[in-house]
Structures are given as structure tokens and as C-alpha cells.
Tab-separated table of C-alpha atoms in Angstrom:
chain	number	residue	atom	x	y	z
A	16	UNK	CA	149.919	53.644	28.513
A	17	UNK	CA	149.137	56.742	30.309
A	18	UNK	CA	151.090	59.640	31.902
A	19	UNK	CA	151.723	59.552	35.701
A	20	UNK	CA	151.365	62.397	37.990
A	21	UNK	CA	155.273	62.994	37.745
A	22	UNK	CA	155.340	62.744	33.963
A	23	UNK	CA	156.650	58.911	33.784
A	24	UNK	CA	154.771	56.436	32.057
A	25	UNK	CA	151.934	54.568	33.559
A	26	UNK	CA	150.662	51.138	32.296
A	27	UNK	CA	146.730	50.926	32.813
A	28	UNK	CA	144.755	47.768	32.323
A	29	UNK	CA	141.932	48.036	29.902
A	30	UNK	CA	139.157	47.202	32.540
A	31	UNK	CA	140.609	50.121	34.670
A	32	UNK	CA	140.721	52.501	31.697
A	33	UNK	CA	137.144	51.730	30.541
A	34	UNK	CA	135.816	52.571	34.003
A	35	UNK	CA	137.624	55.804	33.852
A	36	UNK	CA	136.288	56.632	30.581
A	37	UNK	CA	132.715	55.320	31.270
A	38	UNK	CA	131.130	58.952	31.526
A	39	UNK	CA	127.423	59.556	30.318
A	40	UNK	CA	128.847	62.821	29.081
A	41	UNK	CA	131.475	61.437	27.103
A	42	UNK	CA	130.406	61.371	23.329
A	43	UNK	CA	133.440	61.259	21.467
A	44	UNK	CA	137.154	59.607	21.799
A	45	UNK	CA	139.923	59.650	19.703
A	46	UNK	CA	142.560	56.701	19.839
A	47	UNK	CA	145.668	57.526	18.010
A	48	UNK	CA	147.380	54.355	19.485
A	49	UNK	CA	148.331	51.572	17.205
A	50	UNK	CA	145.764	48.632	16.942
A	51	UNK	CA	143.365	50.467	19.214
A	52	UNK	CA	140.362	49.322	17.178
A	53	UNK	CA	141.105	45.478	17.894
A	54	UNK	CA	140.623	42.405	15.647
A	55	UNK	CA	136.926	41.217	16.419
A	56	UNK	CA	133.647	42.883	16.469
A	57	UNK	CA	134.254	44.094	19.974
A	58	UNK	CA	137.734	42.933	20.768
A	59	UNK	CA	139.621	46.293	21.030
A	60	UNK	CA	139.538	49.485	23.357
A	61	UNK	CA	137.540	51.114	20.420
A	62	UNK	CA	134.389	48.908	19.947
A	63	UNK	CA	134.444	48.626	23.673
A	64	UNK	CA	134.060	52.264	24.433
A	65	UNK	CA	131.138	52.085	21.905
A	66	UNK	CA	129.575	49.337	23.643
A	67	UNK	CA	129.820	51.300	26.988
A	68	UNK	CA	127.851	54.335	25.294
A	69	UNK	CA	130.548	56.266	23.894
A	70	UNK	CA	128.724	57.850	20.832
A	71	UNK	CA	131.937	58.118	18.376
A	72	UNK	CA	135.263	56.591	18.533
A	73	UNK	CA	137.946	56.699	15.973
A	74	UNK	CA	140.562	54.244	16.325
A	75	UNK	CA	143.548	52.449	14.737
A	76	UNK	CA	143.306	48.924	13.147
A	77	UNK	CA	146.953	48.460	12.503
A	78	UNK	CA	150.342	50.006	13.057
A	79	UNK	CA	150.037	53.715	12.029
A	80	UNK	CA	152.975	55.764	10.934
A	81	UNK	CA	152.971	59.044	12.909
A	82	UNK	CA	153.178	61.133	9.791
A	83	UNK	CA	150.085	59.792	8.607
A	84	UNK	CA	148.153	59.675	11.994
A	85	UNK	CA	148.945	63.420	12.291
A	86	UNK	CA	147.702	64.209	8.796
A	87	UNK	CA	144.638	62.254	9.425
A	88	UNK	CA	143.910	64.000	12.729
A	89	UNK	CA	144.657	67.443	11.261
A	90	UNK	CA	142.016	66.739	8.201
A	91	UNK	CA	139.725	64.908	10.412
A	92	UNK	CA	139.249	67.728	13.034
A	93	UNK	CA	139.107	70.365	10.547
A	94	UNK	CA	136.183	68.832	8.518
A	95	UNK	CA	134.557	67.875	11.628
A	96	UNK	CA	134.526	71.458	12.912
A	97	UNK	CA	132.828	72.390	9.548
A	98	UNK	CA	129.667	70.353	9.741
A	99	UNK	CA	129.788	67.971	12.563
A	100	UNK	CA	129.341	64.841	10.572
A	101	UNK	CA	132.030	62.179	11.858
A	102	UNK	CA	131.600	60.040	8.667
A	103	UNK	CA	132.579	62.885	6.381
A	104	UNK	CA	135.455	63.808	8.461
A	105	UNK	CA	136.727	60.516	8.653
A	106	UNK	CA	136.680	59.947	4.714
A	107	UNK	CA	138.397	63.250	4.499
A	108	UNK	CA	141.124	62.304	6.743
A	109	UNK	CA	141.527	58.909	4.836
A	110	UNK	CA	141.707	60.773	1.577
A	111	UNK	CA	144.355	63.006	2.966
A	112	UNK	CA	146.338	59.746	3.688
A	113	UNK	CA	145.654	58.284	0.342
A	114	UNK	CA	146.763	61.531	-1.443
A	115	UNK	CA	149.972	61.706	0.431
A	116	UNK	CA	151.253	57.898	0.845
A	117	UNK	CA	148.459	55.774	-0.593
A	118	UNK	CA	149.094	52.278	1.368
A	119	UNK	CA	147.792	53.278	5.052
A	120	UNK	CA	144.569	55.183	4.042
A	121	UNK	CA	142.291	52.437	5.663
A	122	UNK	CA	143.945	51.971	9.078
A	123	UNK	CA	141.822	54.786	10.824
A	124	UNK	CA	138.622	53.256	11.500
A	125	UNK	CA	135.256	54.660	12.741
A	126	UNK	CA	132.773	53.269	15.375
A	127	UNK	CA	129.639	55.252	15.931
A	128	UNK	CA	126.232	54.719	17.688
A	129	UNK	CA	124.925	57.800	16.113
A	130	UNK	CA	122.196	56.963	13.293
A	131	UNK	CA	122.991	60.092	11.258
A	132	UNK	CA	126.658	60.372	11.931
A	133	UNK	CA	126.241	63.686	13.139
A	134	UNK	CA	128.554	64.434	16.237
A	135	UNK	CA	126.965	68.013	16.617
A	136	UNK	CA	124.916	70.563	14.682
A	137	UNK	CA	126.927	73.365	13.281
A	138	UNK	CA	125.840	76.914	13.962
A	139	UNK	CA	123.616	78.066	10.784
A	140	UNK	CA	124.887	81.457	11.242
A	141	UNK	CA	128.394	80.899	11.307
A	142	UNK	CA	128.284	78.144	8.701
A	143	UNK	CA	126.318	80.602	6.362
A	144	UNK	CA	128.729	83.611	7.187
A	145	UNK	CA	131.375	81.168	6.231
A	146	UNK	CA	129.981	80.216	3.011
A	147	UNK	CA	129.564	83.645	1.868
A	148	UNK	CA	133.291	84.459	2.798
A	149	UNK	CA	134.056	81.737	0.363
A	150	UNK	CA	131.867	83.088	-2.390
A	151	UNK	CA	133.373	86.658	-1.925
A	152	UNK	CA	136.903	85.329	-1.907
A	153	UNK	CA	136.526	83.874	-5.465
A	154	UNK	CA	135.951	87.511	-6.904
A	155	UNK	CA	138.832	88.498	-9.164
A	156	UNK	CA	138.761	91.957	-7.579
A	157	UNK	CA	139.314	90.743	-4.006
A	158	UNK	CA	142.306	88.640	-5.163
A	159	UNK	CA	144.017	91.645	-6.733
A	160	UNK	CA	142.619	94.537	-5.138
A	161	UNK	CA	143.237	98.073	-6.566
A	162	UNK	CA	146.305	100.074	-4.906
A	163	UNK	CA	143.982	102.606	-3.280
A	164	UNK	CA	145.215	104.771	-0.068
A	165	UNK	CA	143.254	106.679	2.379
A	166	UNK	CA	143.530	109.323	4.776
A	167	UNK	CA	142.608	108.361	8.300
A	168	UNK	CA	140.738	110.883	10.356
A	169	UNK	CA	140.215	110.037	14.202
A	170	UNK	CA	138.928	113.680	14.950
A	171	UNK	CA	135.348	113.140	14.313
A	172	UNK	CA	133.083	114.322	11.348
A	173	UNK	CA	132.450	117.411	12.714
A	174	UNK	CA	135.722	118.482	10.963
A	175	UNK	CA	134.320	117.738	7.671
A	176	UNK	CA	131.511	120.216	7.752
A	177	UNK	CA	132.749	122.183	4.893
A	178	UNK	CA	133.655	119.317	2.731
A	179	UNK	CA	136.728	116.710	2.313
A	180	UNK	CA	138.612	118.329	-0.479
A	181	UNK	CA	140.842	120.309	1.993
A	182	UNK	CA	141.675	117.347	4.256
A	183	UNK	CA	145.465	116.688	4.708
A	184	UNK	CA	147.345	113.818	6.315
A	185	UNK	CA	149.343	110.782	5.887
A	186	UNK	CA	148.386	108.551	3.309
A	187	UNK	CA	147.759	105.013	4.222
A	188	UNK	CA	147.324	101.815	2.171
A	189	UNK	CA	143.305	101.534	2.177
A	190	UNK	CA	143.553	98.255	3.766
A	191	UNK	CA	145.916	99.016	6.515
A	192	UNK	CA	143.975	102.135	7.326
A	193	UNK	CA	140.745	100.019	7.730
A	194	UNK	CA	142.252	97.580	9.862
A	195	UNK	CA	143.924	100.329	11.910
A	196	UNK	CA	140.575	102.261	12.232
A	197	UNK	CA	138.895	98.945	13.374
A	198	UNK	CA	141.370	98.237	15.935
A	199	UNK	CA	140.421	97.732	19.434
A	200	UNK	CA	136.709	98.665	18.855
A	201	UNK	CA	137.601	102.387	19.553
A	202	UNK	CA	135.102	103.733	17.325
A	203	UNK	CA	131.283	103.061	16.988
A	204	UNK	CA	131.268	104.041	13.473
A	205	UNK	CA	133.983	103.811	10.589
A	206	UNK	CA	133.063	105.677	7.435
A	207	UNK	CA	134.669	104.811	4.232
A	208	UNK	CA	134.223	108.002	1.925
A	209	UNK	CA	134.694	108.209	-1.444
A	210	UNK	CA	133.157	109.103	-5.007
A	211	UNK	CA	131.491	106.380	-7.142
A	212	UNK	CA	134.014	104.186	-8.714
A	213	UNK	CA	136.348	104.014	-5.769
A	214	UNK	CA	135.676	100.477	-5.192
A	215	UNK	CA	134.050	100.647	-1.828
A	216	UNK	CA	131.800	97.967	-2.107
A	217	UNK	CA	134.554	95.518	-3.167
A	218	UNK	CA	136.717	96.788	-0.111
A	219	UNK	CA	133.842	96.022	2.253
A	220	UNK	CA	133.599	92.307	0.953
A	221	UNK	CA	137.349	92.014	1.450
A	222	UNK	CA	137.065	93.079	4.861
A	223	UNK	CA	134.190	90.481	5.234
A	224	UNK	CA	136.697	87.720	3.963
A	225	UNK	CA	139.472	88.822	6.488
A	226	UNK	CA	137.199	89.085	9.092
A	227	UNK	CA	135.448	85.986	8.677
A	228	UNK	CA	138.881	84.349	8.441
A	229	UNK	CA	140.043	86.207	11.804
A	230	UNK	CA	136.936	84.741	13.540
A	231	UNK	CA	137.697	81.167	12.611
A	232	UNK	CA	141.135	81.685	14.257
A	233	UNK	CA	140.111	83.505	17.474
A	234	UNK	CA	136.017	83.248	17.417
A	235	UNK	CA	135.784	86.790	18.601
A	236	UNK	CA	134.033	89.107	16.064
A	237	UNK	CA	131.651	87.819	13.345
A	238	UNK	CA	131.064	89.782	10.088
A	239	UNK	CA	128.050	90.388	8.364
A	240	UNK	CA	127.530	92.347	4.949
A	241	UNK	CA	124.289	94.334	4.575
A	242	UNK	CA	123.053	97.218	2.407
A	243	UNK	CA	122.215	100.264	4.080
A	244	UNK	CA	119.172	100.844	2.256
A	245	UNK	CA	117.426	97.696	3.183
A	246	UNK	CA	117.591	99.354	6.871
A	247	UNK	CA	115.264	102.029	5.937
A	248	UNK	CA	111.413	101.635	5.921
A	249	UNK	CA	111.405	99.056	8.397
A	250	UNK	CA	108.535	99.306	11.145
A	251	UNK	CA	110.054	97.111	13.716
A	252	UNK	CA	112.646	97.561	16.463
A	253	UNK	CA	116.176	98.010	15.454
A	254	UNK	CA	117.365	94.514	16.900
A	255	UNK	CA	114.408	93.006	14.898
A	256	UNK	CA	115.310	94.841	11.746
A	257	UNK	CA	118.832	93.939	11.667
A	258	UNK	CA	118.107	90.188	12.917
A	259	UNK	CA	115.699	89.889	10.078
A	260	UNK	CA	118.198	91.345	7.623
A	261	UNK	CA	120.994	89.247	8.669
A	262	UNK	CA	118.777	86.187	8.725
A	263	UNK	CA	117.612	86.865	5.068
A	264	UNK	CA	121.250	87.297	4.027
A	265	UNK	CA	122.073	83.780	5.301
A	266	UNK	CA	118.771	82.208	3.882
A	267	UNK	CA	119.689	83.573	0.312
A	268	UNK	CA	122.722	81.571	0.570
A	269	UNK	CA	121.053	78.344	1.268
A	270	UNK	CA	121.215	78.220	5.141
A	271	UNK	CA	118.073	78.112	7.344
A	272	UNK	CA	118.440	80.454	10.199
A	273	UNK	CA	115.654	82.041	12.210
A	274	UNK	CA	115.853	85.789	12.990
A	275	UNK	CA	115.238	84.881	16.691
A	276	UNK	CA	118.264	82.951	16.621
A	277	UNK	CA	120.386	85.972	15.133
A	278	UNK	CA	118.813	88.342	17.704
A	279	UNK	CA	119.791	86.002	20.327
A	280	UNK	CA	123.483	86.050	18.931
A	281	UNK	CA	123.398	89.930	18.846
A	282	UNK	CA	123.253	89.500	22.943
A	283	UNK	CA	126.142	86.958	22.921
A	284	UNK	CA	128.533	87.590	20.201
A	285	UNK	CA	130.414	90.703	18.794
A	286	UNK	CA	129.749	91.488	15.332
A	287	UNK	CA	131.079	93.717	12.539
A	288	UNK	CA	128.537	95.219	10.518
A	289	UNK	CA	129.684	95.789	6.927
A	290	UNK	CA	126.897	98.221	5.486
A	291	UNK	CA	127.197	98.968	1.853
A	292	UNK	CA	125.855	102.500	1.613
A	293	UNK	CA	126.284	103.237	-1.868
A	294	UNK	CA	122.925	102.626	-3.361
A	295	UNK	CA	120.612	105.339	-4.647
A	296	UNK	CA	118.062	106.044	-2.207
A	297	UNK	CA	116.675	109.403	-0.757
A	298	UNK	CA	118.291	111.630	1.632
A	299	UNK	CA	115.271	110.949	4.061
A	300	UNK	CA	115.394	107.323	3.813
A	301	UNK	CA	119.286	107.493	4.411
A	302	UNK	CA	118.819	109.474	7.455
A	303	UNK	CA	116.227	106.871	8.679
A	304	UNK	CA	118.461	103.931	8.054
A	305	UNK	CA	121.357	105.679	10.117
A	306	UNK	CA	119.108	106.407	12.927
A	307	UNK	CA	118.161	102.822	13.165
A	308	UNK	CA	121.724	101.607	13.168
A	309	UNK	CA	122.583	104.348	15.702
A	310	UNK	CA	119.702	103.082	17.922
A	311	UNK	CA	120.982	99.798	17.705
A	312	UNK	CA	124.510	100.391	18.507
A	313	UNK	CA	123.423	102.527	21.493
A	314	UNK	CA	121.848	99.519	22.885
A	315	UNK	CA	124.290	96.969	21.713
A	316	UNK	CA	127.649	98.726	22.568
A	317	UNK	CA	129.781	95.795	21.800
A	318	UNK	CA	129.041	95.933	18.071
A	319	UNK	CA	131.042	98.015	15.498
A	320	UNK	CA	129.745	99.455	12.106
A	321	UNK	CA	131.874	100.115	9.072
A	322	UNK	CA	129.845	102.017	6.398
A	323	UNK	CA	130.611	103.092	2.926
A	324	UNK	CA	129.346	106.521	2.009
A	325	UNK	CA	129.119	108.183	-1.383
A	326	UNK	CA	131.096	111.604	-1.112
A	327	UNK	CA	128.558	113.268	-3.273
A	328	UNK	CA	125.883	112.667	-0.606
A	329	UNK	CA	128.049	112.728	2.520
A	330	UNK	CA	126.169	114.762	5.477
A	331	UNK	CA	128.367	114.819	8.505
A	332	UNK	CA	125.291	115.558	10.648
A	333	UNK	CA	123.884	112.092	9.726
A	334	UNK	CA	126.434	110.266	11.502
A	335	UNK	CA	127.745	110.189	15.222
A	336	UNK	CA	130.283	112.912	15.592
A	337	UNK	CA	132.763	110.562	17.143
A	338	UNK	CA	132.920	108.387	13.871
A	339	UNK	CA	136.104	107.651	12.304
A	340	UNK	CA	136.670	108.636	8.897
A	341	UNK	CA	138.502	107.069	5.989
A	342	UNK	CA	138.915	109.069	3.028
A	343	UNK	CA	139.774	107.538	-0.278
A	344	UNK	CA	142.409	109.333	-2.265
A	345	UNK	CA	142.856	109.461	-5.922
A	346	UNK	CA	145.347	106.574	-7.412
A	347	UNK	CA	148.534	108.168	-8.256
A	348	UNK	CA	149.769	107.166	-11.878
A	349	UNK	CA	152.955	105.532	-10.526
A	350	UNK	CA	150.518	103.244	-8.360
A	351	UNK	CA	148.439	102.342	-11.172
A	352	UNK	CA	151.334	101.489	-13.431
A	353	UNK	CA	152.762	99.356	-10.710
A	354	UNK	CA	149.249	97.623	-10.440
A	355	UNK	CA	148.844	97.152	-14.115
A	356	UNK	CA	152.510	95.572	-14.545
A	357	UNK	CA	151.477	92.905	-11.940
A	358	UNK	CA	148.888	91.823	-14.428
A	359	UNK	CA	149.511	88.458	-16.407
A	360	UNK	CA	147.333	89.731	-19.263
A	361	UNK	CA	149.528	90.509	-22.464
A	362	UNK	CA	147.343	93.423	-23.578
A	363	UNK	CA	147.546	95.124	-20.224
A	364	UNK	CA	151.233	94.700	-20.293
A	365	UNK	CA	151.210	96.185	-23.620
A	366	UNK	CA	149.155	99.017	-22.557
A	367	UNK	CA	151.601	99.850	-19.576
A	368	UNK	CA	154.562	99.854	-22.060
């Protein structure tokens, strides 16, 4: 049964349907209709499509309750998007039915012409970034970040020539201020300025996790996390240097990606570069690293940079004058107390009391 032009039901004979679906470009078909797998080896619509050349077909070999069919489809597609392996995705969908209702887990059936059961090859860059985000998300400080506040300064860093101590303005939650500063790609650089011990590196990892989650929803901006110190003392072009660093970051987490692949992605996609600048390295090396990043941003204007800066070594002249600044503020006693009171650990509660 298909839908006619006026929205009503249209009965279609199987030979006609097979002719409609017999396209060389068709690689995957999901038949959620009941008993679409047939009884014999090639008796139903599902196996006949495979016989015609469709690479992968999911079908139902009995009457499938709608709740189980929806549950299977949701988990199947989620898993398939992760690694492209249809057998792994089908098993994940069956397990979801087994956990929920038990009895109908064997109704979905997989027919495949693929030797390795892989319908598509996942992008190693995206897969590696997803893996890194999952690792970061396990950190305790990311699950319970400190209640830091910041002053959001959009007037450029030239106003900070005489230091940051006398800067005034509304204090915003640090995460809210960071997301506001990044909104719309309005500024090429966002500077997170604060003294040591202000949790800047952890905050960058939190932004990485949130940006990766957002990328999975809309596919717009892909985050990468690098050390600013690694951008210094490189003898290649900015694109090659940053491409090599991103490739190394992915490789260190067990994913093979070529630096040329990353450089090509720089041309096709938007990236959020989260640069941890808290490492101890010389002023000349820091200036060199910042020049490399600025040159890259000049030739790749779609990308954005969020850089953590140690307030003790901050030199406004080293950064683009139109940078947005986030000045981390000291935590007030009431915010510290509220944060500690939420802890489930008895020694911490006793300390607060």
C-alpha cells in the first residue's frame, strides 16, 4: 500500500513496486510493514529487493507492534549513523526491543549483499571528535562546573591596555557569557582571561562537549581542542600546521585521519578552535603561535577561535583588536556555599555547616 497523489491509499502490485525500486543508486531500504521479509529464502519483498541488487534491506518477518517497530527504527538509525555497520545497528535495535518487551526482538530481519556489512564509512574526523567529547563528558568537573561569573567585553582588547582590574560591567554566568560571545560568529577571537586556578581548561573542555552535541543536532560547527603552545615553532603554513595538530589530536584517541583530510575539511566546514593557552611557554613563542592562528583566521574567515589566556601574561597587543574578552571574576562566598551545599559528600556538607 502506497500513497496516491491525492493522499489516499493506493494498492500497488509487487512487480510494479519492484520496478519502481529497481534503481542502481538504491543501496538501502527499510520496510517497516508487517511480514515484509516473506516466508522462503526469496519469497518476500525484502529478499527480492536484495536479489535485484539493493545492498541492504531491513524487513519484518511477522506482525510487528508499532511501539516495537518505532523503538527498533530509532535505535537502528542512531547506531547506523555512528559507524555505518548495518549488522551492529540491527542488533542494537533488536536489543532495544528485548529490553522493552522481550517477545518481539526477532521480528526485524536484515538482508545484505555487503561482505563487511558496512553501508557507509564514517568520517574519521567526526568520529574522533565524538569520541573525545565522550571522554571529556566523564570528567567530574564538567558534570559539576564551578559557578564562575565573567564580564563580557565587546569593545575590543585595546580597552585593556592598562589591565583588567578596573573593568566593570554586568556579571554573567561564565557558560552563558561564553555562548553569548560565540553567537553568530560575530568576533574572530573570544579571549577567556583569568588567573591560574580559574578552571579555564575545564571550561574549554565543557564548551567542546556542548559544541559537539550541537554539531550532532545541526551539523554546522565542528569543535577541536588544541594547546596554543603546539602552534608555536612550526615551520609550515598555518593550514598545514593546524591540520597536522588536529590530525594528531584525533590519532591520539585511536582514529586514523590524514592531515590532508583535515585541511580539506577546513575549506568545507566551519570549525570552533578551542585553544588552551595556559601552558608555560615564552612570550616570543606565544606571540608566534598567535600570529599563526591570526594568519589562518585571515584566510579562513568562517572559523572562530576561543582562547584561554593567563591574566598574568596577557598582552593586548598580541591579539586582534576586535577580539571579544571574557574576564573571569572571583567567586562570591554565597555562590561558593551554594555550590558546596549541592555536593553529595558528607565531609563537604559538614564543612559548609
